[in-house]
Amino acid sequence: MFYKRLLCTQTSVRHHPHPNQWPIKQVTKSNFSKELEELKTHISSSDFVAVSLQKTGGCSVPWQRILPFDTADTAYLKAKTAAERFQILQFSVCPFSIKDSKLIAHPYNFHLFPRDELKVGLPSYSFSCQSSYLTSMAKQGFDFNECIYNGISYLSRAQETATKVQIGNMSHNSYMVKSSSVHSVADSVFMERIKSRVKSWTNACKTSNKTEDALISSLRKLILGSELHGSRPCLNIDVCSERQIQLALETLKEFVDVVPLRVPVKGGGMQAVRVVLTSSKEDKILFEKELQNKEEEQNKRVRGFREVIDLISASQKPILAHNSLNDFAFIYSKFLTSLPPTMDDFRISLHLIFPHIIDVNHLMKEIGPFEKINNIPAAISYLKNRFFAPVDMEIPNQGEANINNIHGNNVLKICQLFVKLCTILKISSEVSEGDGIQLSPSLQCHANKFTPCSNSSEEPIDKDVGIWTGNNRRVGINNLVFMWGFEGGISANKLKGLLHDSHEVFSQEYDIRMVDKTCAVVVFWNPGFSELFLSTMDSARVISDKLKDLISGGLRVTGYETYKKVCEKSGLRRSNLAQCLDEALEEETEIFLEAKSREEQSLIYWNNDETINLEEL
Amino acid sequence: MTKQTLVRALTKFQTLTRSLCTSAATSDAALKNVTKSNFEPVLAELRRVVRESDFVSIDLEMTGLTSAPWRECFEFDRPDIQYLKVKDSAEKFAVVQFGVCPFRWDQLNNSFIAHPHNFYIFPRQEIQGDGLSYEFLCQTSSMEFLAKYKFDFNACIYEGISYLSRSQEEEALRRLDSVYKDELVDPSSNLREVAETELVRMADILYAERMKNKISDWRAGLLRDRNCGSDFQESSVDMNQKFRTTFFKLRPALAVDGLTSRQLRLIKLVTEKHFKDLAYVHVTGEPSGLQPLIVYTDSIEDRDMLMREVKACRRKEEEMKIKAAVGFRHVLDLLSSERKLIVGHNCFLDLAHIYRKFFGPLPLTAEEFVSAVQKYFPYIIDTKVMLNSNDVLLRIMKRGSTSLSKAFHLLCSQPPATLTSSGLPNAPRVKVEVQVDDQRFSNWNSGAKHEAGYDAFMTGSIFAKACCHLGIDFNPDVPTVDLLHDEKLQKYVNHLYLSWVNENIIDLKTGKIAAESLGSTNNKRQNLKILFQNMVLLWGLTSKVRAKEFRDCLLKVYGTGSVTSIYHLDDTAAFVQFSKAEFVSKFLELKDNLERVNDPISILHPLSKLLEAGCVCAADYEIYKEICSSPISELLFTDQVEAIGLKLKTRLELAIEIKRQEEYKINSFHFCEDRKDMDPETNATGTHSSCHFPGDELVDSLFPVEARMSK
């Protein structure tokens, strides 16, 4: 115990007063609901919301980083793998506005931990950590105990729907009853029956209040199936489908003094609609309010931190992030639902939830398209050295926030960087709130760009990729060949030396980039050369002795398609690229062989027919 | 004034109480926590303590146990699968705390002296290597469990001791070898390479030229000095701040400071290109990292010698770094080299972790694993095995749970008064005293349950008491205890629970796995006989199609009593055990047929309704092993099968295809024979092989595994 205390003090000493110290509100389980209310008002009064995540890992193998030669699709697949594997420990949110070139920010830093609050095995069974990520968090003085003991938990939207069934709460949905279009005869009969049943029940309830003697009224109630919901009488209507629920709710709209409730059954499915009779209009309002409060309380417990995501989404405010593809893949998979298989699906469904996402890294590329500026501090110092764009920042009303706490100041840097970039690029940061949120046209054209590598304005360019970060020369993915099976740890230059003279394609211009220690990507600048080279390697045609040597030494090649396939198979991507490509190729051959064996089968069937014919003769 | 004195008095009082606490030989005292800051001295002390000890108890805290719900231990897991599950766990999760507690029999005190150590360890990456060994999984529920017992995650991540396994160390040294071998063989190779690539930009060329002049000035100055033997000091000053003259290995040298890496690269280039007698080297400087130096040498031979020397030096440093990164493994090396008796509580998983983290990758089978473990740890005793295998101990445990804390409570913390009053006056007693640093405690309780150090202490105490109950004599007359060769212990040595759920005990010496306990009459669990060859694995089950429906349906098809039991893996998968093994293949065939053929009979078949959705798959028990051995861990079993992928699916289908082909083969042979009878004139030799399934053998030979699986 004594030792622990000692350690704790060490931790607090470790925070050096930082030159730019900003008060950032630190939010854990204990102050969550209080701060949530505050955040709500800040979001609605601000123009933008900046977000920044601190994760337990990024990519475990070098080639899984998003590389310049990744297309939007493969980049997304890589981001997806990371998002599904790692966990968010800190989520900083900062609603901010720009008023008279002054940045007014309200930074919050939420500590998250996927604790199983509801004892249903959610939100996550397990998650991966990379020790390097944890170590670098430790260097910033992150308090892991605080995070794990008191972090806020959450459920994604999909998980919430799934648990509603498991927890078996009654829900009162007023929002989803829409007059459905066509009713079949059976529907009408069903509705009529409900109507008459509810009518006679309400009548019975009302009259029984007055004169009937107790026995008869209770008998009547028994026969009508009346029960009590709290202090109010209620009636359960059995239904057997979602359709019938809709019909029942629609019918019940005609009754002014009843409130319908959906009663789920533990383990799945809706089994009944409960009709609660209220005594008057006031009583009905009271009851509905009661229900709403109860539901909200329940939701807060279930959704946890996701409330913040829902708030941001509902506000439809433009969101700022750095490396938005990675961050939003995380947000989507942790707080919404499982990630779709392709970039396009992801883009579309994300757009419905967050209509305006602005990536400051993308904006940076407008200024220095070929610079290797991939982190926020580097970007800020880059701008500082080249442009004069001071940002005046004000953080109001953060009374009790601890100045010494630097966690979450990345989100403020994103805000600053954005304001600087707007000034430099002469982008109007005005946001009009007419019919939905409208960005200024100069900003709108930078919204929803996910891959930092794609500079062109049309997003799905896909076919052309870069090779090096500091180089704008682009090439079609068909001109790329992946090569492995050489001595590990070789340099690109040495490999070039090996390949020299081995094949005619290497007499023309080509480049080699090492992807990791085991695999290189070869770029043929002459169109058609890659196909030529691949087909040479595939066939047993006459090849130079040098190439023969290399092949017998284990050299293998493949096109971009195989790489794509490797990226799709998230589970097997835990080793070096050479091994992954090998496995993918092996699978291809297996499929090929299977197809072949199918062919042979058809032959067999044919033979079989023949034998029968022979016998019949 | 008064206030101040009061405060002072209070603090005095506090210090007094604290000192009282520590010296008092009673209540809770600090556990010996070890982090990287005090690791070195503790290790030195531990070496001595372990050497003197009679046995060492261990305990581990991990970040998780199972990577998916279906990876938990089930009663229907065959021993090889139990091992695969343990292996998966040890490969994925990290060890965050390691308790080591050496026990020594102290004749003078007539008691055991325990030295509990609580090591915080963390897989921090100290040297370069593959990133994968530094990634680990956390099971949320385990983290919550650790948090509940106030585990100090900060201590672990900030201050945890890192480690390298033996195989990681070998790998790192090998890598070092290859790096330095390359350079030594061909020192000119990099030079040429660099010369080709650099000097493209105008700025670079200009800078290089300036540096060339500067260096040549310096060199000229040196030569002049040497000739005149004076003015040395002056020449060193006239360079600007970034260059200063020093000495390196008795040679004059120019130290370069405060330049960017690109500038340094250019300087290196210029030096190597234009000055035959100058060598550009990096040496480990005092203030920060590497210090670049340009060293003057007498000749080319001298230069090469210097380069070699520097390289050897650097290599040595790298080697030292690797040696330093071994970290916590020194403790395991110590335990292994001392060949002490290791005591754990239900410690098979612990051993798997130890092997994986500190020795090397886990072997594929349990037999190989245990024989490898024996090499490092020849004597291991599991207290859980002891408690469950001896009738006396079982009686003390009241035939209930043998969890660590309960066992400790029942065996070790009974006050002496109750012992005498309980009618067991002769109950053997053994005292355990605890020594932390230089203090002794006779009734030590750190109060920290589930701290590895305390758990290790509990395990060791249980072992000591259990030995007593087994009749091993600890008394002042005996100078030393020889536990390793005590015949009363022999039957427990090197017997561990492979899986506690199944009570399968593995003999580390032979690798044999037995389901019965070691000679006690404890048969509380009358297990249903599980016959693996009678089982069918079903997956793709949904809330609509449950295993129960399948059972009802199967009972209809194969008659009552055909299905003996159903075991659930999770919501999406289950095992069905048939009464006879032949039902397995029958069922798989039937299922396949129903899915393919669309005639009225199969549509009316009771199974069809369940298979209609088309998502329920089935296979025999072997598939389960294959799925468990995959490194992937999806949450749901059905997703897992899908993630393992196409391979498996095609393989399954192929297996069925091959089977079908074999049937056709049999049928058509039949036809052929008929035909031969009918028409003896026909040249039968050709028809036999050529007309029937030429592809058959090809497929068979290509997929020997699949062919075997289909049988």
Coordinates of N, CA and C in Angstrom, one line a residue, chain B residues 582-647:
Chain B
E582 N -21.8 -44.5 -35.9 CA -22.2 -44.5 -37.3 C -23.2 -43.5 -37.6
F583 N -24.0 -43.0 -36.6 CA -24.9 -42.0 -36.9 C -24.3 -40.7 -37.4
V584 N -23.1 -40.5 -36.9 CA -22.4 -39.3 -37.3 C -22.3 -39.2 -38.8
S585 N -21.7 -40.2 -39.5 CA -21.6 -40.1 -40.9 C -22.9 -40.2 -41.6
K586 N -23.8 -41.0 -41.0 CA -25.2 -41.0 -41.6 C -25.8 -39.7 -41.6
F587 N -25.7 -39.0 -40.5 CA -26.3 -37.7 -40.4 C -25.7 -36.7 -41.4
L588 N -24.4 -36.7 -41.4 CA -23.7 -35.8 -42.3 C -24.1 -36.0 -43.8
E589 N -24.2 -37.3 -44.1 CA -24.6 -37.7 -45.5 C -26.1 -37.2 -45.7
L590 N -26.9 -37.5 -44.8 CA -28.3 -37.2 -44.9 C -28.5 -35.7 -45.1
K591 N -27.7 -34.9 -44.3 CA -27.8 -33.5 -44.4 C -27.4 -33.0 -45.7
D592 N -26.3 -33.5 -46.2 CA -25.8 -33.1 -47.5 C -26.8 -33.4 -48.6
N593 N -27.4 -34.6 -48.5 CA -28.4 -35.0 -49.5 C -29.6 -34.1 -49.5
L594 N -30.1 -33.8 -48.3 CA -31.3 -33.0 -48.2 C -31.0 -31.6 -48.8
E595 N -29.8 -31.2 -48.6 CA -29.5 -29.8 -49.1 C -29.3 -29.8 -50.6
R596 N -28.9 -30.9 -51.2 CA -28.7 -31.0 -52.6 C -29.9 -31.3 -53.4
V597 N -30.5 -32.4 -53.0 CA -31.6 -33.0 -53.8 C -32.9 -32.3 -53.4
N598 N -33.8 -32.2 -54.4 CA -35.0 -31.4 -54.2 C -36.2 -32.3 -54.5
D599 N -36.2 -33.5 -54.2 CA -37.4 -34.4 -54.5 C -38.4 -34.3 -53.3
P600 N -39.6 -34.7 -53.6 CA -40.6 -34.6 -52.5 C -40.2 -35.2 -51.2
I601 N -39.6 -36.4 -51.3 CA -39.2 -37.1 -50.0 C -38.3 -36.2 -49.2
S602 N -37.3 -35.6 -49.8 CA -36.4 -34.9 -49.0 C -37.1 -33.6 -48.5
I603 N -38.0 -33.1 -49.3 CA -38.7 -31.8 -48.8 C -39.5 -32.1 -47.6
L604 N -40.1 -33.3 -47.6 CA -41.0 -33.7 -46.5 C -40.2 -34.2 -45.3
H605 N -38.9 -34.4 -45.5 CA -38.1 -34.9 -44.4 C -38.1 -34.0 -43.2
P606 N -38.3 -34.5 -42.0 CA -38.3 -33.6 -40.9 C -37.1 -32.7 -40.7
L607 N -36.0 -33.1 -41.2 CA -34.8 -32.3 -41.0 C -34.8 -31.1 -42.0
S608 N -35.5 -31.3 -43.1 CA -35.5 -30.2 -44.1 C -35.9 -28.9 -43.5
K609 N -36.9 -28.9 -42.7 CA -37.4 -27.6 -42.2 C -36.3 -26.9 -41.4
L610 N -35.5 -27.6 -40.7 CA -34.4 -27.0 -39.9 C -33.3 -26.5 -40.8
L611 N -33.1 -27.3 -41.9 CA -32.0 -26.9 -42.8 C -32.3 -25.9 -43.8
E612 N -33.6 -25.6 -43.9 CA -34.1 -24.7 -44.9 C -33.4 -23.4 -45.0
A613 N -33.2 -22.8 -43.9 CA -32.5 -21.5 -43.9 C -31.1 -21.7 -44.5
G614 N -30.6 -22.8 -44.5 CA -29.3 -23.1 -45.2 C -28.1 -22.6 -44.5
C615 N -28.2 -22.1 -43.3 CA -27.1 -21.6 -42.6 C -26.5 -22.6 -41.6
V616 N -27.2 -23.6 -41.3 CA -26.7 -24.6 -40.3 C -25.7 -25.5 -41.0
C617 N -24.5 -25.5 -40.4 CA -23.5 -26.4 -41.0 C -23.2 -27.5 -39.9
A618 N -22.6 -28.6 -40.4 CA -22.3 -29.7 -39.5 C -21.0 -30.4 -39.9
A619 N -20.3 -30.9 -39.0 CA -19.1 -31.6 -39.3 C -18.8 -32.5 -38.1
D620 N -17.8 -33.3 -38.2 CA -17.4 -34.2 -37.1 C -16.5 -33.5 -36.2
Y621 N -16.1 -34.2 -35.1 CA -15.3 -33.6 -34.0 C -14.0 -33.0 -34.4
E622 N -13.4 -33.6 -35.5 CA -12.0 -33.1 -35.8 C -12.0 -31.7 -36.2
I623 N -13.1 -31.2 -36.8 CA -13.2 -29.8 -37.3 C -13.0 -28.9 -36.1
Y624 N -13.5 -29.3 -34.9 CA -13.4 -28.5 -33.7 C -12.0 -28.2 -33.4
K625 N -11.1 -29.3 -33.5 CA -9.7 -29.1 -33.2 C -9.1 -28.1 -34.2
E626 N -9.4 -28.2 -35.4 CA -8.9 -27.3 -36.4 C -9.3 -25.9 -36.1
I627 N -10.5 -25.7 -35.7 CA -11.0 -24.3 -35.4 C -10.3 -23.8 -34.2
C628 N -10.1 -24.7 -33.2 CA -9.4 -24.2 -32.0 C -8.0 -23.9 -32.2
S629 N -7.4 -24.5 -33.2 CA -5.9 -24.2 -33.3 C -5.7 -23.0 -34.2
S630 N -6.8 -22.4 -34.7 CA -6.6 -21.1 -35.4 C -6.2 -20.0 -34.5
P631 N -5.3 -19.1 -35.0 CA -5.0 -17.9 -34.1 C -6.1 -16.9 -34.0
I632 N -7.1 -17.0 -34.9 CA -8.2 -16.0 -34.9 C -9.1 -16.3 -33.7
S633 N -9.7 -15.3 -33.2 CA -10.7 -15.5 -32.2 C -11.9 -14.5 -32.4
E634 N -12.9 -15.0 -33.0 CA -14.1 -14.3 -33.2 C -15.0 -14.5 -32.0
L635 N -15.8 -13.6 -31.7 CA -16.7 -13.7 -30.5 C -17.6 -14.9 -30.6
L636 N -18.3 -15.1 -31.7 CA -19.2 -16.2 -31.9 C -18.6 -17.3 -32.7
F637 N -18.9 -18.5 -32.3 CA -18.3 -19.6 -32.9 C -18.5 -19.7 -34.4
T638 N -19.8 -19.3 -34.8 CA -20.1 -19.4 -36.2 C -19.3 -18.3 -37.0
D639 N -19.1 -17.2 -36.4 CA -18.3 -16.2 -37.1 C -16.8 -16.6 -37.2
Q640 N -16.4 -17.4 -36.2 CA -15.1 -17.9 -36.2 C -14.8 -18.8 -37.4
V641 N -15.8 -19.7 -37.6 CA -15.6 -20.6 -38.7 C -15.6 -19.9 -40.0
E642 N -16.4 -18.8 -40.0 CA -16.4 -18.0 -41.3 C -15.1 -17.3 -41.4
A643 N -14.5 -16.8 -40.3 CA -13.3 -16.0 -40.4 C -12.1 -16.9 -40.8
I644 N -12.1 -18.1 -40.3 CA -11.1 -19.0 -40.7 C -11.1 -19.2 -42.2
G645 N -12.4 -19.2 -42.7 CA -12.5 -18.9 -44.1 C -12.8 -20.0 -45.0
L646 N -12.8 -19.6 -46.2 CA -13.1 -20.4 -47.4 C -12.5 -21.7 -47.3
K647 N -11.2 -21.7 -46.9 CA -10.4 -22.9 -46.9 C -11.2 -24.1 -46.3

